[in-house]
Short mmCIF file of C-alpha atoms in Angstrom, two decimals:
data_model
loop_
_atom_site.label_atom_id
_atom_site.label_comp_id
_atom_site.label_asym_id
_atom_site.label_seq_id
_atom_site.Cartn_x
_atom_site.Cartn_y
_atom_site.Cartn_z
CA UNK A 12 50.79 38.72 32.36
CA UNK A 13 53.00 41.11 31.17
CA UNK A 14 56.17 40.15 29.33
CA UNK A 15 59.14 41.83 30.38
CA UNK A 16 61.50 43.12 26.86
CA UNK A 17 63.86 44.94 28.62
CA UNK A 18 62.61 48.29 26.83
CA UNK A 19 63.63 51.20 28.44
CA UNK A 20 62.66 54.91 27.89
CA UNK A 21 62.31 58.50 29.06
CA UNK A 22 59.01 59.92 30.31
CA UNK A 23 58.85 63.76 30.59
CA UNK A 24 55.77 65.30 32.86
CA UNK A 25 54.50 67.76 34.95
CA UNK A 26 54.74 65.52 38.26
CA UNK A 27 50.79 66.65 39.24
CA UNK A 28 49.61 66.96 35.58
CA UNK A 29 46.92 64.32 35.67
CA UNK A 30 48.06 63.15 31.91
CA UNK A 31 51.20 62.32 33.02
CA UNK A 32 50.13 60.83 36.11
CA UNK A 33 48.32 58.26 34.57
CA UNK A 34 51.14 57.59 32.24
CA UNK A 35 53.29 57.17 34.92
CA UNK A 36 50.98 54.94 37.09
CA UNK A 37 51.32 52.76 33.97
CA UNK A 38 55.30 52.73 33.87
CA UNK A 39 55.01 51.76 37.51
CA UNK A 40 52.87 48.84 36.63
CA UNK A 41 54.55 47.76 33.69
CA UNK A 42 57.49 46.65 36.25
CA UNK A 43 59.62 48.27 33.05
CA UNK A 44 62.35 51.01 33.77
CA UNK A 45 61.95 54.03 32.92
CA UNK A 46 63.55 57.56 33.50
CA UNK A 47 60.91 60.24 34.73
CA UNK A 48 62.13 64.35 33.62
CA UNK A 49 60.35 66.87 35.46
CA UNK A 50 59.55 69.36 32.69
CA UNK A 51 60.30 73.02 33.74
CA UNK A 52 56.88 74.51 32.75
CA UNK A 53 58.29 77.84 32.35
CA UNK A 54 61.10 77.35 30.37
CA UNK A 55 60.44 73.87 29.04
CA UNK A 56 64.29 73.51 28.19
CA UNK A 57 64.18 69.77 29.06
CA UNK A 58 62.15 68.98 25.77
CA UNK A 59 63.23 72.19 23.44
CA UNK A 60 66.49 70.00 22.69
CA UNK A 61 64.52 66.87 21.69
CA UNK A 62 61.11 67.75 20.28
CA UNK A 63 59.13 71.03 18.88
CA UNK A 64 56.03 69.25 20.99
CA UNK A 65 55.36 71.44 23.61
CA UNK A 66 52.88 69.62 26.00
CA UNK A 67 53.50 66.66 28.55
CA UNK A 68 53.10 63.89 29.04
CA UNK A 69 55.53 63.29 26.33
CA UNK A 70 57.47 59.90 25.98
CA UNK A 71 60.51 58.54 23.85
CA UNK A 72 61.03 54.77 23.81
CA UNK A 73 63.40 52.48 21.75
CA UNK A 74 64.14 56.42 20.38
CA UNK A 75 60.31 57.12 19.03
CA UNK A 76 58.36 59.63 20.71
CA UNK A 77 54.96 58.61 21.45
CA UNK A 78 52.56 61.56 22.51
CA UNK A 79 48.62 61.48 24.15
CA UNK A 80 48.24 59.88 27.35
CA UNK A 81 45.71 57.39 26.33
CA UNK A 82 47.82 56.47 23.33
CA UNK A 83 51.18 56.29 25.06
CA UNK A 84 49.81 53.33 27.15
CA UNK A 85 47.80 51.51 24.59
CA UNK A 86 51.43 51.04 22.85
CA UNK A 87 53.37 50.60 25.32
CA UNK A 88 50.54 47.68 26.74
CA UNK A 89 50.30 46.21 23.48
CA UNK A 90 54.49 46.26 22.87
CA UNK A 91 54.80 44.60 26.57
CA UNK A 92 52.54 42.00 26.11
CA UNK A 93 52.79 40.74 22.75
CA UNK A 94 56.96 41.82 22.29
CA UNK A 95 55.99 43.26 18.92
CA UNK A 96 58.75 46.30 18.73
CA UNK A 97 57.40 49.86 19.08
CA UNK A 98 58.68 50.69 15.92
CA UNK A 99 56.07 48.56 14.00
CA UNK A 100 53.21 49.27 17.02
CA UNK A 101 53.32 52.72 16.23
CA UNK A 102 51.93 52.14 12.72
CA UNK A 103 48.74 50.20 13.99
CA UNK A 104 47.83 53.24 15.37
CA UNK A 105 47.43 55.71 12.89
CA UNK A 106 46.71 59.27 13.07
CA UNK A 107 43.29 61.10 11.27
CA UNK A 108 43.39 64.55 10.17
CA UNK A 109 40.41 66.09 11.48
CA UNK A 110 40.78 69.25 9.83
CA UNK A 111 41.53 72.70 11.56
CA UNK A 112 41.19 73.08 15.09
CA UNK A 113 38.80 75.89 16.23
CA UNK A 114 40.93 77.84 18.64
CA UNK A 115 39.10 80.53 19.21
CA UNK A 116 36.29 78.77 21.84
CA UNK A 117 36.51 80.89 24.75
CA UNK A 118 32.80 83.00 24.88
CA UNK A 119 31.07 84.78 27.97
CA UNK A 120 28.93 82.91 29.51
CA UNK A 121 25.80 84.63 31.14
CA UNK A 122 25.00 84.23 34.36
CA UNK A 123 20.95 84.87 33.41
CA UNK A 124 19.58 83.35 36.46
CA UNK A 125 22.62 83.62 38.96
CA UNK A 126 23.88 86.49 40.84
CA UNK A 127 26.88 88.66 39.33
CA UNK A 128 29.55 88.77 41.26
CA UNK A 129 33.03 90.50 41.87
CA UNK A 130 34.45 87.65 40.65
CA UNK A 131 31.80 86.96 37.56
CA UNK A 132 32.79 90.50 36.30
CA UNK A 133 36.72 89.74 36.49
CA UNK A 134 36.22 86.45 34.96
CA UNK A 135 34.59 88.41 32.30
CA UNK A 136 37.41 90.80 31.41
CA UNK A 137 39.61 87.63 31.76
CA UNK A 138 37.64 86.24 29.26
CA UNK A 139 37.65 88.86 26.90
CA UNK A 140 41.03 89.21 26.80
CA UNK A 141 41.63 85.41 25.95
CA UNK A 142 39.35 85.58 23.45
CA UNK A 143 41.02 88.77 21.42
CA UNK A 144 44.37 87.02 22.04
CA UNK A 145 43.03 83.55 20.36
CA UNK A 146 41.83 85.42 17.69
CA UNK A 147 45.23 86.42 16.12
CA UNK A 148 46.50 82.66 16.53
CA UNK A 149 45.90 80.58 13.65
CA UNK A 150 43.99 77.36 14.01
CA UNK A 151 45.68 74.17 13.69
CA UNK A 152 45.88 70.74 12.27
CA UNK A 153 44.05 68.42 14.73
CA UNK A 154 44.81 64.96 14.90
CA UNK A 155 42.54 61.94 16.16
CA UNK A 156 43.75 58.47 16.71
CA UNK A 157 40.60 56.06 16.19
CA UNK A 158 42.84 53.20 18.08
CA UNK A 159 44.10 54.82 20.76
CA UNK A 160 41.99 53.23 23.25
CA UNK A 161 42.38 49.69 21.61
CA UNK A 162 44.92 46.88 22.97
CA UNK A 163 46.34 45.34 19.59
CA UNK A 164 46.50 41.50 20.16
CA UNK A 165 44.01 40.59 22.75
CA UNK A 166 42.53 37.33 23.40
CA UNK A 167 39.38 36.86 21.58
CA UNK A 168 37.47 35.33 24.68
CA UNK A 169 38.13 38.61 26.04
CA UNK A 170 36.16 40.87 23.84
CA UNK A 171 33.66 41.90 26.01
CA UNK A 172 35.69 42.87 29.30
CA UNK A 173 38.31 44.57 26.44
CA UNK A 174 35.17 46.70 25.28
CA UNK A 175 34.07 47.70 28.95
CA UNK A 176 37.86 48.69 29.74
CA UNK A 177 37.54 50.29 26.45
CA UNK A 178 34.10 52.05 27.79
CA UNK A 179 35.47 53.66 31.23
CA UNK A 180 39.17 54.69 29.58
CA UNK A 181 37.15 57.36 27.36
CA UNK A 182 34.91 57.92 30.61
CA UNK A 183 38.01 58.78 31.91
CA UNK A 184 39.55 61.52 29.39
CA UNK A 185 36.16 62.33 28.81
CA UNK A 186 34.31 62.90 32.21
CA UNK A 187 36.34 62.30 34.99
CA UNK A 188 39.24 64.77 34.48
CA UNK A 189 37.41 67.61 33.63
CA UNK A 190 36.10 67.58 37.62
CA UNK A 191 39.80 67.86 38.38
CA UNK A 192 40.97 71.42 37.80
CA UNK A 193 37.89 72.95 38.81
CA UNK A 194 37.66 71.07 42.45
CA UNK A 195 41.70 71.07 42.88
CA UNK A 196 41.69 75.44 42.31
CA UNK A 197 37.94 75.66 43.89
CA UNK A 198 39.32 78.74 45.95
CA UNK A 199 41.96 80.83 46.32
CA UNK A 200 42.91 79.38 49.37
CA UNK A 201 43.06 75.81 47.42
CA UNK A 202 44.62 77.11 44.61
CA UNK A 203 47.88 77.99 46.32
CA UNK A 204 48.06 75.24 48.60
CA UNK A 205 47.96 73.29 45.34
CA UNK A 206 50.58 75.57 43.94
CA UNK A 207 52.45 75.09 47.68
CA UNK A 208 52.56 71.44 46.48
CA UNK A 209 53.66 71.86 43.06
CA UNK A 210 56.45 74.49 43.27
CA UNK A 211 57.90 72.22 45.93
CA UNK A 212 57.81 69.20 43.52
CA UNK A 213 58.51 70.69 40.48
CA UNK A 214 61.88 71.63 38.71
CA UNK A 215 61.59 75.25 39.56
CA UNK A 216 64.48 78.09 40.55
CA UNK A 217 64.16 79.94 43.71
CA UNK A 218 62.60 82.97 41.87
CA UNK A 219 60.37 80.87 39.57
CA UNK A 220 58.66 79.59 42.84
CA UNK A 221 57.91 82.65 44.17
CA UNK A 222 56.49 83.04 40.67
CA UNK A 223 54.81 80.38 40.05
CA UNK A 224 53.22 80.18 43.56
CA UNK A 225 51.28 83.77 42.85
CA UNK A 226 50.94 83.62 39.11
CA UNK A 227 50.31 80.27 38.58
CA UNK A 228 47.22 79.69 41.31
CA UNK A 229 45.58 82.65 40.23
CA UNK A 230 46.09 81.71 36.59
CA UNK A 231 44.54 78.32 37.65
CA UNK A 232 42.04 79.82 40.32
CA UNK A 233 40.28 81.73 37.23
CA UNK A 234 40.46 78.80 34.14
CA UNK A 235 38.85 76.68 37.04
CA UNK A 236 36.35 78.83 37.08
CA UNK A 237 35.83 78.96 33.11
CA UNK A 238 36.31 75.25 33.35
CA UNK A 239 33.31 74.53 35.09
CA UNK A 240 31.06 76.92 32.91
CA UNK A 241 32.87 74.84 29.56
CA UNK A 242 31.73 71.65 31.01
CA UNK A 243 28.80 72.34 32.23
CA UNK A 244 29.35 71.36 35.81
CA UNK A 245 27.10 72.87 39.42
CA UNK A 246 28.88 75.72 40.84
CA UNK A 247 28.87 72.90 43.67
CA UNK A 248 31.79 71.23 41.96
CA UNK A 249 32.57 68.89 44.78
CA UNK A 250 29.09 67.25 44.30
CA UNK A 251 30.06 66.63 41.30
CA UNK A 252 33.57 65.51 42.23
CA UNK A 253 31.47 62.60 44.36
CA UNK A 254 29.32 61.89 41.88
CA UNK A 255 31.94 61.20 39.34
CA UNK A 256 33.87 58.96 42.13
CA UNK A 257 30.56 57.01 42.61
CA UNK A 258 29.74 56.36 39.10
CA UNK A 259 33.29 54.87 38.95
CA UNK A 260 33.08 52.65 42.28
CA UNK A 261 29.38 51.45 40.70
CA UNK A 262 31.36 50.58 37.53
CA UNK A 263 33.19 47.95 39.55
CA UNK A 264 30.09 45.82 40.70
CA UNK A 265 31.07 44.93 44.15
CA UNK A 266 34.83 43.91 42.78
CA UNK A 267 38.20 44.88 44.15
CA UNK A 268 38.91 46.27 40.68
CA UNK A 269 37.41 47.56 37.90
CA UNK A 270 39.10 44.61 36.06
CA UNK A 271 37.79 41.98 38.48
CA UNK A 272 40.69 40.38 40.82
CA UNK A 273 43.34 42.23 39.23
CA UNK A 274 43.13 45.94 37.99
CA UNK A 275 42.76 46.49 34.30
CA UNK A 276 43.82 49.47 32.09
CA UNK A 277 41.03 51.66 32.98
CA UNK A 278 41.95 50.91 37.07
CA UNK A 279 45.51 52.11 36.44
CA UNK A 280 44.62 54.99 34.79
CA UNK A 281 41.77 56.12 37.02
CA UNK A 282 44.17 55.47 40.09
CA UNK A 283 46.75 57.70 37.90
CA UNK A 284 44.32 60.49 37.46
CA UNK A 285 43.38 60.21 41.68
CA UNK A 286 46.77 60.62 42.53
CA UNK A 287 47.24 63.74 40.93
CA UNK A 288 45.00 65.40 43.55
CA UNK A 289 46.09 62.58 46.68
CA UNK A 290 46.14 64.74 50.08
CA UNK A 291 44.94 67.97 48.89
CA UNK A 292 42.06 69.55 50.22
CA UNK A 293 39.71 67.92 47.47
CA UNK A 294 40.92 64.62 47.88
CA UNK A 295 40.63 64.52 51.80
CA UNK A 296 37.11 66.22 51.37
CA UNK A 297 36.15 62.90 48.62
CA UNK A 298 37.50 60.52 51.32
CA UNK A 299 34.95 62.05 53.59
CA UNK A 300 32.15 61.99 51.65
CA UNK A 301 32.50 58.62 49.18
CA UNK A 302 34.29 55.07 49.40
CA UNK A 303 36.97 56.01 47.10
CA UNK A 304 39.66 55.25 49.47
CA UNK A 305 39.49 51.70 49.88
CA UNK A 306 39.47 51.09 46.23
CA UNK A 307 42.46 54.26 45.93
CA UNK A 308 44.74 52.34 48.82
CA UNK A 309 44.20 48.46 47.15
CA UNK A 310 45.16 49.70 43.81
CA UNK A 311 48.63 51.79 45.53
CA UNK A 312 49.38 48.39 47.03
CA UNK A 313 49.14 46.43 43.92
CA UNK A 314 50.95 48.48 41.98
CA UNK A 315 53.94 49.02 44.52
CA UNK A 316 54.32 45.14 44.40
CA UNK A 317 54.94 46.14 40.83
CA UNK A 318 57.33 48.75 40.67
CA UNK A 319 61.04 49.16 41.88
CA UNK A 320 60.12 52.00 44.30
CA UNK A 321 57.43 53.69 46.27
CA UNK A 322 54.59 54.91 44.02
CA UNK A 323 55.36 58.92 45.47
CA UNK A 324 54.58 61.66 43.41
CA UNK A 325 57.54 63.46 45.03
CA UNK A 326 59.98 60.92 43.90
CA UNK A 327 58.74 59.25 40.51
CA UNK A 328 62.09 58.20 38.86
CA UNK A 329 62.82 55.19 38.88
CA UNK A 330 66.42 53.59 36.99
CA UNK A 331 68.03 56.08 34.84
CA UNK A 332 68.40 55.29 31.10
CA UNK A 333 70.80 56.52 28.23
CA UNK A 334 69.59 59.86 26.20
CA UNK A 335 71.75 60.00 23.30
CA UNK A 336 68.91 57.72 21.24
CA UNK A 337 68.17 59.06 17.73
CA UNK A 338 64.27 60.72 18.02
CA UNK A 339 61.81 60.49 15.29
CA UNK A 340 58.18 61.95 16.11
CA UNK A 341 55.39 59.18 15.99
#
């Protein structure tokens, strides 16, 4: 069970980033309090005051920042269950320097036994560009943290289901998300209802909407598109939207949850990845065509038993906390 310490902290997000949706799906099961920022992804001022980190989901509890989705709820699980204070949790999960990042990785990818299209040929140019762009930035220092995955404290009769949750986590970041993008900006058409969604959601101005909405989907529409040829996925991408759903509802073995009777780390994040995509044309389209929703619905009903309010990506906040908290960077 978890043990409630009181802790409470500030989690700024994109509300449909599927990082931070999975962070947040763990706030909301934690039962904890915390105070959800929607990022301005334009002008980022929310964080610019606080932190020279510029992605999301980004985190600050008992006034640490704590960065990497995976890693932000491995402390958090291991500081709510245990009480340990995340001051000292942070140092059981160091950080390995893995050298220089390579950041120039974008190539052209032939299309050697597909036709060439319109869109092939733009992609191309698109591509080119990117590529002489990341050429004048300088790589940097990537970090690795070999725990990140790993609950500090656990019950040693539990070693084996902690490896399998363990197991489908890095399935998760691994596999799983990279069918997201791809499938959620399939087509034009997809990318702006997506972009409908967001711009509504987000912390946008009036003009910065308008923006956004054009900008933004066809940004999206075309690093879909490069996505799929990174990871290797079928131009069918939904196929392999339903595969990846399967593979995960096999993982379960006839259980309500991936965890057994109650969900387990991997559930919650899963569920937090799903929701990022709930009710757009993708998700209704993998209701259709797998048994994802019965599994999806059980685990929103759980976790609303959990949390103060109704698990809505529209309206994630839940009690407000004080932001005057001295910051130092995990």
């Amino acid at each position: 069970a978890v043990v409630s310490t009181q802790s409470t902290g500030v989690l700024y997000q994109y509300s449909n980033c599927p990082f931070c949706s999975k962070v947040r799906a763990y706030l909301h099961s934690s039962g904890e309090h915390f105070e959800i920022v929607e990022v301005n992804p334009v002008t980022k001022k929310e964080t610019k005051a606080i932190s020279d980190y510029k992605k999301v989901p980004l985190l600050v509890a008992d006034g640490i920042q704590l960065k990497e989705s995976s890693l932000i709820t491995s402390i958090l699980h291991t500081h709510f269950t245990n009480g340990t204070p995340i001051s000292e949790v942070v140092q059981w999960y160091p950080s390995v320097n893995m050298g220089i990042e390579d950041t120039n990785k974008v190539a052209i990818v032939s299309t050697e036994k597909e036709e060439v299209t319109v869109t092939d040929k733009l992609y191309g140019v698109y591509c080119n560009i990117y590529a002489a762009w990341q050429s004048y930035k300088k790589g940097k220092e990537k970090l690795e943290y070999p725990n990140k995955y790993r609950i500090m404290g656990y019950d040693e009769d539990a070693h084996e289901a902690m490896l399998n949750e363990v197991k489908w986590r890095k399935w998760i970041d691994n596999h799983f998300v990279h069918l997201i993008s791809p499938n959620v900006y399939r087509t034009w058409s997809e990318a702006l209802t997506a972009f409908d969604y967001f711009t509504n959601n987000g912390n946008f101005s009036d003009f910065e909407k308008t923006y956004v909405r054009y900008v933004g989907a066809a940004a999206m529409y075309m690093i879909g598109k490069r996505l799929r040829k990174r990871h290797h996925l079928d131009r069918d991408v939904r196929s392999e939207l339903y595969s990846g759903l399967n593979t995960w509802l096999r993982s379960m073995n006839g259980q309500k949850f991936h965890g057994g009777d109650k969900p387990d780390l991997a559930d919650i994040e899963m569920w937090g990845m799903c929701s990022a995509f709930h009710g757009m044309p993708s998700w209704e389209d993998a209701v259709q065509n797998t048994k994802i929703e019965k599994w999806y619905n059980r685990m929103e009903r759980r976790l609303n038993k959990k949390s103060a309010i109704g698990l809505t990506p529209a309206n994630p906040t839940l009690s407000s906390v004080t932001s005057d908290s001295h910051i130092v960077s995990a």
